[in-house]
Amino acid sequence: GPENPEAFDYKSFLASKNIYHQGFVAAGNWKLLEVPGTFSLFVISSKIRQHLLAILKESGLDGEELAVVAALTLGTKTELDSALKTSYAKAGAMHVLAVSGLHVGIIFLILNYLFIFIEKIKRGRLIKAVIIIILLWFYAILTGLSPSVLRAVTMFSFIAFGSAFNRYTNI
C-alpha cells in the first residue's frame, strides 16, 4: 500500500478492476494462443463500423471526404489527419465532426418520417416507437456509445414512447 496517508493506492485501484497480479514479459517472448470468445457490444459495434467504413471506401470516397463522412456518420475519427483536425478547430467547427444529439435528432426525424405508414395499423404508434427506439439504440452502439449519443438516444426514446401514447412531448 501507499506509504503516505491519503495517497493513491494503486493496488486497491487494480483490485477494483479485478486485477490482482502483474507480470512482465519482454516483447517477442510471448505468443497469443487463442482469442477468448466473449460477447461484447463494443467488439461487435467495432466490427460493424469497420465493415461500413470499408463500404464507404469501396463507394469511391477517399481522403478528406472519407474522413469527414466517417466522423459524421460512424463517429470514427481514425481517418482524420492532423491538418484536417486543425482546420476544423481553427474554424471553430470541430464539434460538427463529433456524433452528438444533433445527429441523433436528425436520424430520429428521418425514421419518424419513414415509418409513418405503420401508424395506420392497429397499435401502429407503439410498434413505430419500438422500431425507432431499437434503431436509435443500434446507432448508439454503432457509434461507440459516447456520452452525448447516450444522452440523446435516451431522450429520443422517451419522446418516441411519449408520442406513442399521445402524450405531449416538448423536444
GROMACS .gro file of C-alpha atoms in nm:
model
  171
    1GLY     CA    1   0.000   0.000   0.000
    2PRO     CA    2   0.096   0.366  -0.011
    3GLU     CA    3   0.346   0.494   0.244
    4ASN     CA    4   0.188   0.839   0.275
    5PRO     CA    5  -0.154   0.885   0.430
    6GLU     CA    6  -0.432   0.968   0.182
    7ALA     CA    7  -0.202   0.879  -0.111
    8PHE     CA    8  -0.334   0.699  -0.415
    9ASP     CA    9  -0.349   0.324  -0.354
   10TYR     CA   10  -0.270   0.163  -0.689
   11LYS     CA   11  -0.314  -0.188  -0.550
   12SER     CA   12  -0.670  -0.114  -0.438
   13PHE     CA   13  -0.743   0.056  -0.768
   14LEU     CA   14  -0.633  -0.253  -0.962
   15ALA     CA   15  -0.830  -0.477  -0.726
   16SER     CA   16  -1.144  -0.274  -0.806
   17LYS     CA   17  -1.080  -0.365  -1.172
   18ASN     CA   18  -1.037  -0.736  -1.079
   19ILE     CA   19  -0.663  -0.724  -1.138
   20TYR     CA   20  -0.469  -0.894  -0.863
   21HIS     CA   21  -0.136  -0.986  -1.023
   22GLN     CA   22   0.103  -0.828  -1.269
   23GLY     CA   23   0.390  -0.965  -1.467
   24PHE     CA   24   0.636  -0.855  -1.730
   25VAL     CA   25   0.720  -1.041  -2.049
   26ALA     CA   26   0.964  -0.891  -2.296
   27ALA     CA   27   0.850  -0.821  -2.649
   28GLY     CA   28   0.881  -1.125  -2.872
   29ASN     CA   29   0.877  -1.368  -2.578
   30TRP     CA   30   0.503  -1.431  -2.582
   31LYS     CA   31   0.252  -1.591  -2.816
   32LEU     CA   32  -0.126  -1.547  -2.832
   33LEU     CA   33  -0.278  -1.894  -2.831
   34GLU     CA   34  -0.648  -1.822  -2.852
   35VAL     CA   35  -0.878  -1.521  -2.860
   36PRO     CA   36  -1.149  -1.558  -2.596
   37GLY     CA   37  -1.499  -1.582  -2.744
   38THR     CA   38  -1.678  -1.349  -2.507
   39PHE     CA   39  -1.976  -1.144  -2.616
   40SER     CA   40  -1.910  -0.771  -2.624
   41LEU     CA   41  -2.122  -0.496  -2.774
   42PHE     CA   42  -1.812  -0.286  -2.825
   43VAL     CA   43  -1.640  -0.557  -3.029
   44ILE     CA   44  -1.950  -0.617  -3.240
   45SER     CA   45  -2.002  -0.244  -3.299
   46SER     CA   46  -1.636  -0.204  -3.392
   47LYS     CA   47  -1.662  -0.484  -3.648
   48ILE     CA   48  -1.979  -0.335  -3.798
   49ARG     CA   49  -1.817   0.011  -3.803
   50GLN     CA   50  -1.512  -0.128  -3.984
   51HIS     CA   51  -1.735  -0.304  -4.236
   52LEU     CA   52  -1.931   0.015  -4.304
   53LEU     CA   53  -1.605   0.207  -4.336
   54ALA     CA   54  -1.489  -0.045  -4.596
   55ILE     CA   55  -1.817   0.005  -4.785
   56LEU     CA   56  -1.759   0.382  -4.782
   57LYS     CA   57  -1.409   0.328  -4.922
   58GLU     CA   58  -1.542   0.097  -5.194
   59SER     CA   59  -1.801   0.357  -5.294
   60GLY     CA   60  -1.524   0.587  -5.411
   61LEU     CA   61  -1.477   0.809  -5.109
   62ASP     CA   62  -1.120   0.874  -5.006
   63GLY     CA   63  -0.903   1.130  -4.834
   64GLU     CA   64  -1.070   1.416  -4.653
   65GLU     CA   65  -1.418   1.331  -4.783
   66LEU     CA   66  -1.399   0.980  -4.639
   67ALA     CA   67  -1.264   1.115  -4.310
   68VAL     CA   68  -1.545   1.369  -4.271
   69VAL     CA   69  -1.823   1.127  -4.372
   70ALA     CA   70  -1.687   0.860  -4.136
   71ALA     CA   71  -1.668   1.109  -3.849
   72LEU     CA   72  -2.018   1.246  -3.914
   73THR     CA   73  -2.198   0.915  -3.958
   74LEU     CA   74  -1.999   0.647  -3.776
   75GLY     CA   75  -1.825   0.852  -3.510
   76THR     CA   76  -1.481   0.727  -3.614
   77LYS     CA   77  -1.207   0.985  -3.622
   78THR     CA   78  -0.931   0.744  -3.719
   79GLU     CA   79  -0.938   0.865  -4.080
   80LEU     CA   80  -0.892   1.232  -3.982
   81ASP     CA   81  -0.540   1.362  -4.029
   82SER     CA   82  -0.397   1.633  -3.805
   83ALA     CA   83  -0.418   1.905  -4.074
   84LEU     CA   84  -0.791   1.846  -4.120
   85LYS     CA   85  -0.849   1.846  -3.744
   86THR     CA   86  -0.652   2.170  -3.716
   87SER     CA   87  -0.851   2.340  -3.991
   88TYR     CA   88  -1.183   2.241  -3.830
   89ALA     CA   89  -1.055   2.356  -3.490
   90LYS     CA   90  -0.941   2.694  -3.628
   91ALA     CA   91  -1.280   2.741  -3.796
   92GLY     CA   92  -1.449   2.666  -3.462
   93ALA     CA   93  -1.637   2.373  -3.614
   94MET     CA   94  -1.465   2.077  -3.452
   95HIS     CA   95  -1.787   1.991  -3.268
   96VAL     CA   96  -1.953   1.921  -3.605
   97LEU     CA   97  -1.728   1.616  -3.651
   98ALA     CA   98  -1.842   1.463  -3.323
   99VAL     CA   99  -2.157   1.250  -3.335
  100SER     CA  100  -2.393   1.418  -3.093
  101GLY     CA  101  -2.755   1.490  -3.014
  102LEU     CA  102  -2.800   1.680  -3.338
  103HIS     CA  103  -2.710   1.373  -3.542
  104VAL     CA  104  -2.937   1.152  -3.332
  105GLY     CA  105  -3.218   1.407  -3.368
  106ILE     CA  106  -3.182   1.409  -3.745
  107ILE     CA  107  -3.189   1.029  -3.752
  108PHE     CA  108  -3.495   1.031  -3.526
  109LEU     CA  109  -3.679   1.271  -3.757
  110ILE     CA  110  -3.590   1.065  -4.065
  111LEU     CA  111  -3.702   0.740  -3.900
  112ASN     CA  112  -4.018   0.907  -3.773
  113TYR     CA  113  -4.099   1.014  -4.128
  114LEU     CA  114  -4.003   0.682  -4.289
  115PHE     CA  115  -4.223   0.474  -4.060
  116ILE     CA  116  -4.529   0.700  -4.063
  117PHE     CA  117  -4.722   0.437  -4.262
  118ILE     CA  118  -4.709   0.199  -3.963
  119GLU     CA  119  -4.943   0.429  -3.769
  120LYS     CA  120  -5.233   0.312  -3.988
  121ILE     CA  121  -5.238  -0.039  -3.842
  122LYS     CA  122  -5.371  -0.141  -3.500
  123ARG     CA  123  -5.126  -0.034  -3.226
  124GLY     CA  124  -4.917   0.118  -3.503
  125ARG     CA  125  -4.791   0.411  -3.297
  126LEU     CA  126  -4.647   0.176  -3.035
  127ILE     CA  127  -4.493  -0.053  -3.299
  128LYS     CA  128  -4.342   0.250  -3.473
  129ALA     CA  129  -4.199   0.375  -3.143
  130VAL     CA  130  -4.043   0.036  -3.065
  131ILE     CA  131  -3.885   0.013  -3.412
  132ILE     CA  132  -3.746   0.367  -3.388
  133ILE     CA  133  -3.607   0.306  -3.039
  134ILE     CA  134  -3.438  -0.018  -3.147
  135LEU     CA  135  -3.280   0.154  -3.447
  136LEU     CA  136  -3.168   0.453  -3.237
  137TRP     CA  137  -3.001   0.225  -2.982
  138PHE     CA  138  -2.838   0.029  -3.264
  139TYR     CA  139  -2.696   0.358  -3.395
  140ALA     CA  140  -2.573   0.447  -3.044
  141ILE     CA  141  -2.394   0.113  -3.019
  142LEU     CA  142  -2.258   0.156  -3.372
  143THR     CA  143  -2.106   0.493  -3.288
  144GLY     CA  144  -1.936   0.361  -2.975
  145LEU     CA  145  -2.180   0.468  -2.701
  146SER     CA  146  -2.032   0.810  -2.639
  147PRO     CA  147  -2.197   1.004  -2.353
  148SER     CA  148  -2.351   1.265  -2.583
  149VAL     CA  149  -2.508   0.996  -2.803
  150LEU     CA  150  -2.632   0.800  -2.500
  151ARG     CA  151  -2.793   1.115  -2.361
  152ALA     CA  152  -2.961   1.196  -2.692
  153VAL     CA  153  -3.082   0.841  -2.760
  154THR     CA  154  -3.226   0.819  -2.410
  155MET     CA  155  -3.409   1.149  -2.460
  156PHE     CA  156  -3.546   1.049  -2.801
  157SER     CA  157  -3.652   0.710  -2.663
  158PHE     CA  158  -3.870   0.890  -2.411
  159ILE     CA  159  -4.002   1.118  -2.683
  160ALA     CA  160  -4.088   0.821  -2.906
  161PHE     CA  161  -4.274   0.643  -2.624
  162GLY     CA  162  -4.449   0.965  -2.526
  163SER     CA  163  -4.566   1.012  -2.883
  164ALA     CA  164  -4.684   0.651  -2.899
  165PHE     CA  165  -4.917   0.712  -2.603
  166ASN     CA  166  -5.039   1.051  -2.732
  167ARG     CA  167  -4.855   1.241  -2.462
  168TYR     CA  168  -4.729   1.592  -2.518
  169THR     CA  169  -4.360   1.587  -2.598
  170ASN     CA  170  -4.165   1.910  -2.596
  171ILE     CA  171  -3.846   1.844  -2.783
   0.00000   0.00000   0.00000
